[in-house]
GROMACS .gro file of C-alpha atoms in nm:
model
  315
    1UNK     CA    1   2.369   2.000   1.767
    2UNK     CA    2   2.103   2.071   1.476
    3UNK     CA    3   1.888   2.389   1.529
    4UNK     CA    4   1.524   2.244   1.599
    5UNK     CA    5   1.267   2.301   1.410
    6UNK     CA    6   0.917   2.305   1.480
    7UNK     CA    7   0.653   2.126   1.280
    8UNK     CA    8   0.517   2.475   1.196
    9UNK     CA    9   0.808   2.532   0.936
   10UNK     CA   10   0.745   2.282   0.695
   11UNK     CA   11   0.431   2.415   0.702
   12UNK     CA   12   0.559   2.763   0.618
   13UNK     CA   13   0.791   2.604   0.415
   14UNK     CA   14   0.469   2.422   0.157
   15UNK     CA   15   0.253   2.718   0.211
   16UNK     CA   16   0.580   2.948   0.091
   17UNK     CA   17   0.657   2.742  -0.226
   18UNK     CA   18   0.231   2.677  -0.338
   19UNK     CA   19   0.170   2.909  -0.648
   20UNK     CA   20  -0.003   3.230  -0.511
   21UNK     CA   21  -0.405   3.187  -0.419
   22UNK     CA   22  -0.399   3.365  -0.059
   23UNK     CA   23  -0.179   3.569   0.172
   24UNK     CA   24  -0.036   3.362   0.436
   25UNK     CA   25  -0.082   3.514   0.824
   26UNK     CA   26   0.123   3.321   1.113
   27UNK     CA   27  -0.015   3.507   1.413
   28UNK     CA   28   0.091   3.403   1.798
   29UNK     CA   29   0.141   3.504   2.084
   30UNK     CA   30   0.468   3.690   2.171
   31UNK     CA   31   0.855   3.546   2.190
   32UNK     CA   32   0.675   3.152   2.061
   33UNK     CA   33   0.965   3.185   1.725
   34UNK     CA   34   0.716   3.299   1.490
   35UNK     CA   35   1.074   3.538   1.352
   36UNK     CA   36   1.272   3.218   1.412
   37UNK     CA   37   1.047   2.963   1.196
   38UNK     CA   38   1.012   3.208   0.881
   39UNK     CA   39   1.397   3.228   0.875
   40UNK     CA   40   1.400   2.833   0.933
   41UNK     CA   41   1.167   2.802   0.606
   42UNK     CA   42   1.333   3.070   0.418
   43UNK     CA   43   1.659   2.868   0.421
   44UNK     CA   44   1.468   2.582   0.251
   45UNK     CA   45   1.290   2.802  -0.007
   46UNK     CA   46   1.442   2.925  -0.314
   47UNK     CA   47   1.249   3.207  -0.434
   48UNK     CA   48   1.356   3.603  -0.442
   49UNK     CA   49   1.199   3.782  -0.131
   50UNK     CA   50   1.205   4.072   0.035
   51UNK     CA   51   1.207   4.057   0.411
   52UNK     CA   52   1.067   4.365   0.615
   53UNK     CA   53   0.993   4.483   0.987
   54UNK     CA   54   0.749   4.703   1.083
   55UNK     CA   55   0.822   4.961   1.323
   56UNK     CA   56   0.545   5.135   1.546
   57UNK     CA   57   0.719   5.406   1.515
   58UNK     CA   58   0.826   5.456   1.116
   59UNK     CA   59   0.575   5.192   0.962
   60UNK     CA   60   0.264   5.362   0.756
   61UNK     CA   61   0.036   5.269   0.469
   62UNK     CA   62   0.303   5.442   0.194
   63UNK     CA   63   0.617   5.214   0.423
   64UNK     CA   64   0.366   4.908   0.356
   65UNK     CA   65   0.340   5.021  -0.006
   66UNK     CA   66   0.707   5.072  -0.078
   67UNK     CA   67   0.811   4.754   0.076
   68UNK     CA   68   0.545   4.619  -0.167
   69UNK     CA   69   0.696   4.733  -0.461
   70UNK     CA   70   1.041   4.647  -0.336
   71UNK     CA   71   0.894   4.258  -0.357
   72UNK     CA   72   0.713   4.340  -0.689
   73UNK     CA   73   1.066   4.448  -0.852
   74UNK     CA   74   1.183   4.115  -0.786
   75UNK     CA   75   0.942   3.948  -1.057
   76UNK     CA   76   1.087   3.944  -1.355
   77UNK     CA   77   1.082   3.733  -1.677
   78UNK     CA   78   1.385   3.560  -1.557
   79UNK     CA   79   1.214   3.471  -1.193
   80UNK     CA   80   0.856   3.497  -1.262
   81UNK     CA   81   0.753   3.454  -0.853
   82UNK     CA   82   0.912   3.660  -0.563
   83UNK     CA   83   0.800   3.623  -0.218
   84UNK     CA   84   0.729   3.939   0.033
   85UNK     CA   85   0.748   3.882   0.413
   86UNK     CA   86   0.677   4.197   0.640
   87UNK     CA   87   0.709   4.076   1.010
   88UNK     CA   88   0.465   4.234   1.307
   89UNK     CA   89   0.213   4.338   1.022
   90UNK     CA   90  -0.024   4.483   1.298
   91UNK     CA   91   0.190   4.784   1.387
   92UNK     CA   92   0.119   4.930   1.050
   93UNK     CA   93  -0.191   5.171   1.039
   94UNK     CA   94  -0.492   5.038   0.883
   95UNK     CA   95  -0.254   4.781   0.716
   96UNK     CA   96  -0.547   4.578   0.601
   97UNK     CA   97  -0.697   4.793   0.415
   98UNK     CA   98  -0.328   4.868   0.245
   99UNK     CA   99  -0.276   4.501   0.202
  100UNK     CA  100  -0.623   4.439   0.028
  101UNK     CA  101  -0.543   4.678  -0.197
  102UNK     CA  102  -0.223   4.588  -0.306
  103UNK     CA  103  -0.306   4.212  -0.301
  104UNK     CA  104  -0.603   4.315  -0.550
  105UNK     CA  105  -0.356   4.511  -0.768
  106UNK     CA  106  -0.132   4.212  -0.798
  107UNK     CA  107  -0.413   3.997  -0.904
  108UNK     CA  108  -0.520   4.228  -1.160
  109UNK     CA  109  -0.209   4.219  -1.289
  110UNK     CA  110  -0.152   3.844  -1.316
  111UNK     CA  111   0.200   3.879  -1.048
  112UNK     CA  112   0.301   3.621  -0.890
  113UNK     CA  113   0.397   3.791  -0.520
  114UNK     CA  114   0.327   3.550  -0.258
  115UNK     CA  115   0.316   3.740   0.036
  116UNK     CA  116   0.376   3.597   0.429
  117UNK     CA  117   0.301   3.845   0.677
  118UNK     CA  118   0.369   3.782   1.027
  119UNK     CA  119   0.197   3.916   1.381
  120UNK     CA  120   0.153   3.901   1.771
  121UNK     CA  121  -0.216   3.783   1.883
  122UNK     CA  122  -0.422   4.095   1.926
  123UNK     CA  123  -0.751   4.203   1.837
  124UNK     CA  124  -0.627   4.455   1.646
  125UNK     CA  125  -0.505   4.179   1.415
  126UNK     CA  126  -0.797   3.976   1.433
  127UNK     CA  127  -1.042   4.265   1.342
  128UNK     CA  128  -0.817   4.402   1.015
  129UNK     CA  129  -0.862   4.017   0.908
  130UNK     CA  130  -1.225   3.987   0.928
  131UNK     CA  131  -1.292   4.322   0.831
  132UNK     CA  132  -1.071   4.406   0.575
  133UNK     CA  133  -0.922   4.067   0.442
  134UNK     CA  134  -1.195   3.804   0.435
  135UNK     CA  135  -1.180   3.541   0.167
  136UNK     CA  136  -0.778   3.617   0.090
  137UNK     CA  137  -0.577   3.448   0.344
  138UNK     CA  138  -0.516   3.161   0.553
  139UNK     CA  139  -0.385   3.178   0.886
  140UNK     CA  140  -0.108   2.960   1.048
  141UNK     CA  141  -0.084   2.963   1.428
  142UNK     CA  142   0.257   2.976   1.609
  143UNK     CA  143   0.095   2.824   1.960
  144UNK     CA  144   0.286   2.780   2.294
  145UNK     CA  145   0.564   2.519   2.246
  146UNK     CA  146   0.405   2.168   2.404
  147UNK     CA  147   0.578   1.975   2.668
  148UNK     CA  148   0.716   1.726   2.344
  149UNK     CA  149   0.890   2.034   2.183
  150UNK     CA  150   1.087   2.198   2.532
  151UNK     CA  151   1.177   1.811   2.626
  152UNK     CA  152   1.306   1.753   2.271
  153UNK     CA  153   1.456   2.094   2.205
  154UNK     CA  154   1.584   2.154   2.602
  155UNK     CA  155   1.574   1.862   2.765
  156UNK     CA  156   1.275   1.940   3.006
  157UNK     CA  157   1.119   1.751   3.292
  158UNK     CA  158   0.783   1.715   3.314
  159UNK     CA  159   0.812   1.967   3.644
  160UNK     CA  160   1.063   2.210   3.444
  161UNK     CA  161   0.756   2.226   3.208
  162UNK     CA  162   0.536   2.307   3.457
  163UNK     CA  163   0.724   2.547   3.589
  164UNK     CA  164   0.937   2.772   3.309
  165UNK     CA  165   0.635   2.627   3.040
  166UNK     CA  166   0.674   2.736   2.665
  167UNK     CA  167   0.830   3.067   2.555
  168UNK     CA  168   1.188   2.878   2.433
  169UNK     CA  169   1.347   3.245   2.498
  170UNK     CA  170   1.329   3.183   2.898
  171UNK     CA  171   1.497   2.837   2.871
  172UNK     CA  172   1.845   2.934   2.890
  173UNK     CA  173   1.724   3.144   3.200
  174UNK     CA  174   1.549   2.859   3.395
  175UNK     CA  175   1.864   2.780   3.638
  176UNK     CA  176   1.857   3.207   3.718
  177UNK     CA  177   1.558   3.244   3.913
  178UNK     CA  178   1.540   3.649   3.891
  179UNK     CA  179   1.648   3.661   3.506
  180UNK     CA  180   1.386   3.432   3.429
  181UNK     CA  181   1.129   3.631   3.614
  182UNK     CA  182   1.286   3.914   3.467
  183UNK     CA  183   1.241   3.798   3.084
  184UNK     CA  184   0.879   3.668   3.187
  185UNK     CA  185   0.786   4.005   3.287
  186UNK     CA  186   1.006   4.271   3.088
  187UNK     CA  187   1.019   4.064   2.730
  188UNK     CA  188   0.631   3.840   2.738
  189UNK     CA  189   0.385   3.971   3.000
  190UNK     CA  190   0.417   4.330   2.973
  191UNK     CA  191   0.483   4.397   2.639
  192UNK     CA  192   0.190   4.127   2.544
  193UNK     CA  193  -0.027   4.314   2.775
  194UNK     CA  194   0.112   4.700   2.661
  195UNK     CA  195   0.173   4.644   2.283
  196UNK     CA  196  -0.114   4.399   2.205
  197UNK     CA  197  -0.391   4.496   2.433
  198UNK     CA  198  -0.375   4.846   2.507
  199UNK     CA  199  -0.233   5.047   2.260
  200UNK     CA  200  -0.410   4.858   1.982
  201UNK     CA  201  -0.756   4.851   2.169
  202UNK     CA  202  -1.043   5.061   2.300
  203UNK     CA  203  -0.890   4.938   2.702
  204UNK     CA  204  -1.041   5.320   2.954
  205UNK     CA  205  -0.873   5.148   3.260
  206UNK     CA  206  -0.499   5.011   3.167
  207UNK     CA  207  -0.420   5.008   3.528
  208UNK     CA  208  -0.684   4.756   3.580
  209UNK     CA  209  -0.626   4.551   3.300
  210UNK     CA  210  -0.302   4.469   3.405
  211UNK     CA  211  -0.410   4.397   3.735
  212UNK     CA  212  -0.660   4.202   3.627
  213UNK     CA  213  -0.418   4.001   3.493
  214UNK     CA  214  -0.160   3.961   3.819
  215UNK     CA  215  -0.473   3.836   4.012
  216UNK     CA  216  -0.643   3.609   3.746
  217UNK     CA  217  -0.316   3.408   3.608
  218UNK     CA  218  -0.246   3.270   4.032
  219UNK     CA  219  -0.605   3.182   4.026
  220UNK     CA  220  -0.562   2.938   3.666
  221UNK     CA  221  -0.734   2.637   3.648
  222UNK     CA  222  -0.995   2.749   3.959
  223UNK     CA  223  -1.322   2.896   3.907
  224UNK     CA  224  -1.349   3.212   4.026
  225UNK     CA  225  -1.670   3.428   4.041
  226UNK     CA  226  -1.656   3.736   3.872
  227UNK     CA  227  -1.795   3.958   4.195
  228UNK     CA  228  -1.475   3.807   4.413
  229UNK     CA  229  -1.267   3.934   4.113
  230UNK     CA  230  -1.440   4.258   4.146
  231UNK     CA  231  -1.398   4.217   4.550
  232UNK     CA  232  -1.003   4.182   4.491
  233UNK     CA  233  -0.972   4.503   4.264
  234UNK     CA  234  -0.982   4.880   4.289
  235UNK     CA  235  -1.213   5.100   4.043
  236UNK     CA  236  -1.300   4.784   3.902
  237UNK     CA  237  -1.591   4.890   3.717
  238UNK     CA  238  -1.836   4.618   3.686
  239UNK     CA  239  -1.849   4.237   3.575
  240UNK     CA  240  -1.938   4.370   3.230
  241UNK     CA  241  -1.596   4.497   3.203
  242UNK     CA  242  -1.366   4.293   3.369
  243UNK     CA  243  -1.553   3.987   3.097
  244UNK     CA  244  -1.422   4.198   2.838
  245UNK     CA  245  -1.103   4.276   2.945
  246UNK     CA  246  -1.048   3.840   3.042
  247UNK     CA  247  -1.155   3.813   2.634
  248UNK     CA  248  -0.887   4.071   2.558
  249UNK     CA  249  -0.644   3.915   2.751
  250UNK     CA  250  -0.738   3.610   2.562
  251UNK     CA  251  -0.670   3.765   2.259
  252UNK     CA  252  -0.350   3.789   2.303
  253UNK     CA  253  -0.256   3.497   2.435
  254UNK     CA  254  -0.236   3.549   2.834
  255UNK     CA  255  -0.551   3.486   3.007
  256UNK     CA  256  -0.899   3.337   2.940
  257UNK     CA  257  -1.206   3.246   3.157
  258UNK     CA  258  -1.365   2.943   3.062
  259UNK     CA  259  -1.758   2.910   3.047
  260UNK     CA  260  -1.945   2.638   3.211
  261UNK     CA  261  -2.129   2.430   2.949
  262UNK     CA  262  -2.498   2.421   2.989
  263UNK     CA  263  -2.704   2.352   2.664
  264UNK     CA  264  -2.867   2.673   2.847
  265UNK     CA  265  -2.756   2.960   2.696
  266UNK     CA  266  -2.781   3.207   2.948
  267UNK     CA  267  -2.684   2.945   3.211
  268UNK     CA  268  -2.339   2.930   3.037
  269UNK     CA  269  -2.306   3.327   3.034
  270UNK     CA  270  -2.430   3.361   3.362
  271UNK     CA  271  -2.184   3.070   3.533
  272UNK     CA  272  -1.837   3.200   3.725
  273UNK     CA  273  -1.559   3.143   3.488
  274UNK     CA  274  -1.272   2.948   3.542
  275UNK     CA  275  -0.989   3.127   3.461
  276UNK     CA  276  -0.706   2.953   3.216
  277UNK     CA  277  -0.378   3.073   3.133
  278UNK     CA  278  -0.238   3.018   2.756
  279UNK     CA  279   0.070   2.884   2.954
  280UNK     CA  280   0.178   2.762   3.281
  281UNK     CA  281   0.477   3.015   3.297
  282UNK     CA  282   0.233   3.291   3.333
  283UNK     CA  283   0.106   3.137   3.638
  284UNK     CA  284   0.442   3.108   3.789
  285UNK     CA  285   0.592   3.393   3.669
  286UNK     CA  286   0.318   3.597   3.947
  287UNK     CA  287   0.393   3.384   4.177
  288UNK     CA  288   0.760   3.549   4.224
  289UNK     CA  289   0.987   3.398   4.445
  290UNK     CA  290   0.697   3.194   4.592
  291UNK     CA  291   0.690   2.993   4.269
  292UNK     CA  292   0.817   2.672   4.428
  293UNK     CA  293   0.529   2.677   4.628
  294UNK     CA  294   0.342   2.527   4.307
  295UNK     CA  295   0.553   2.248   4.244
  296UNK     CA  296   0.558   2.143   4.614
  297UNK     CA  297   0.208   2.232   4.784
  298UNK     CA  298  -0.018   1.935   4.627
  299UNK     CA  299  -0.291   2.151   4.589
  300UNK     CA  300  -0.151   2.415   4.386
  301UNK     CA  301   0.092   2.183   4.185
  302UNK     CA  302  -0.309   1.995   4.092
  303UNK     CA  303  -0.390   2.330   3.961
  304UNK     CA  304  -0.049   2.370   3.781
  305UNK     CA  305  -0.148   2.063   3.622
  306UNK     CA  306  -0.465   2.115   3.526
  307UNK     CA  307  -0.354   2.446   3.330
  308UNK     CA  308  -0.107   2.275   3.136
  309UNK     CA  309  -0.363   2.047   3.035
  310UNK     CA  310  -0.627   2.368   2.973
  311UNK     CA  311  -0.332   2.533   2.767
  312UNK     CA  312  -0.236   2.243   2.519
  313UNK     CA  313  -0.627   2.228   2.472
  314UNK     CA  314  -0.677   2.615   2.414
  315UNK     CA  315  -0.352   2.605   2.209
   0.00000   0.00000   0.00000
């Protein structure tokens, strides 16, 4: 069977093989094959490259800058473009400010390095491009797969969509019910929630953003006011914070509240939001071993529904 391919990779694949004019970002959310498209499009590009990792742990501006020049070697009279792709970008420090510089230095210098860097959603990532980066790249978005992709790729029901949604690592998993939960929670929730959230942001009360979180994603595709939130929660704070921590979980691809529309401003902020997940497997995978309960109870399986439809629109 051929390895599927999502339409994102010929994408990567033109973008990769255009004569260089801007650094290419693909930025999702966690486990959606960002790693897996960029070696799909690699295999259909013929270039020299250097392909790196960052590392939380080892990566730094002078790591950023020697992988840099490891990619600069590469151009030579002989192959006068080379292509540089460094993978979870974000977990450098202050790598925008390292890649604007070395991005200017290559223009300067007439080199042809086209340069694909790769990410999680985070607002870490989306402040270093705004801030440090504007008017040099172009970003291409590695969404949730759609319900066309999992029934083409893994044969899906419309109700195995509903229920195991998106992330194509937890499709081999869907006829284990605790390894699913398992991967849902150990290899996409908390690591979305630890690694692009907290440690990259400004978060006081990490307890409460994840709880936040395991109340809001049961609640998707209700509106929900954000005082019962507040009633539901420990040391919540106030409605100030738990509207920034819902955009934070947005961020990053978990958890949003939706505004009313009013052509009222402060109508629309002032309205309860209804809370959306990015995908419907974060809404079963709190549900536990009660998830069943949202394919069979009309009521819930209406709101199951209704956030798969709120997640191929947010997506």
């Amino acid at each position: 069977m051929a390895e599927f391919r999502r339409p994102v990779v010929s994408t990567l694949v033109s973008r990769m093989n255009e004569t260089r004019r801007y650094i290419q970002m693909l930025i999702g959310p966690r486990q959606t094959g960002k790693s897996t498209a960029i070696r799909q499009a690699l295999e259909q590009v013929d270039l020299p490259r250097h392909i790196a990792l960052a590392s939380i742990d080892s990566s730094s501006r002078d790591w950023l800058r020697a992988q840099w020049v490891q990619a600069r070697n590469l151009v030579t009279p002989d192959s006068p473009s080379a292509l540089l792709v460094i993978d979870e970008v974000q977990l450098v420090d202050q790598w925008s400010a390292a890649v604007k510089e070395l991005w200017d230095e290559d223009a300067w210098s007439g080199i042809d390095l086209r340069v694909m860097l790769s990410g999680s959603s985070s607002p870490l990532m989306q402040k270093g491009l705004t801030e440090g980066l504007t008017g040099r790249f172009e970003v291409i978005r590695s969404t949730h797969w759609s319900f066309a992709e999992c029934r083409e790729a893994f044969g899906y029901t419309l109700d195995e969509f509903l229920c195991f949604g998106g992330y194509p690592g937890s499709a081999p998993l869907r006829q284990d019910q605790q390894r699913w939960l398992a991967y849902m929670n150990d290899s996409v929730i908390d690591p979305s929630i630890a690694k692009d959230v907290i440690a990259l942001d400004a978060v006081r009360k990490p307890a409460l953003m994840r709880k936040l979180f395991q109340i809001g994603a049961p609640y998707s595709g209700q509106e929900l006011s954000y005082r019962k939130i507040l009633g539901q929660m420990d040391d919540a704070g106030n409605t100030t914070t738990i509207a920034h921590y819902l955009d934070l979980l947005g961020s990053a691809g978990l958890l949003r509240g939706l505004q009313k529309y009013d052509t009222k401003l402060i109508r629309e902020k002032a309205s309860s939001p209804r809370l959306m997940v990015y995908d419907t497997s974060l809404m079963t995978a709190t549900y536990g071993p009660y998830r069943d309960f949202l394919l069979t109870d009309p009521e819930r399986k209406g709101h199951l529904v209704e956030s798969a439809v709120g997640a191929y629109l947010l997506a």
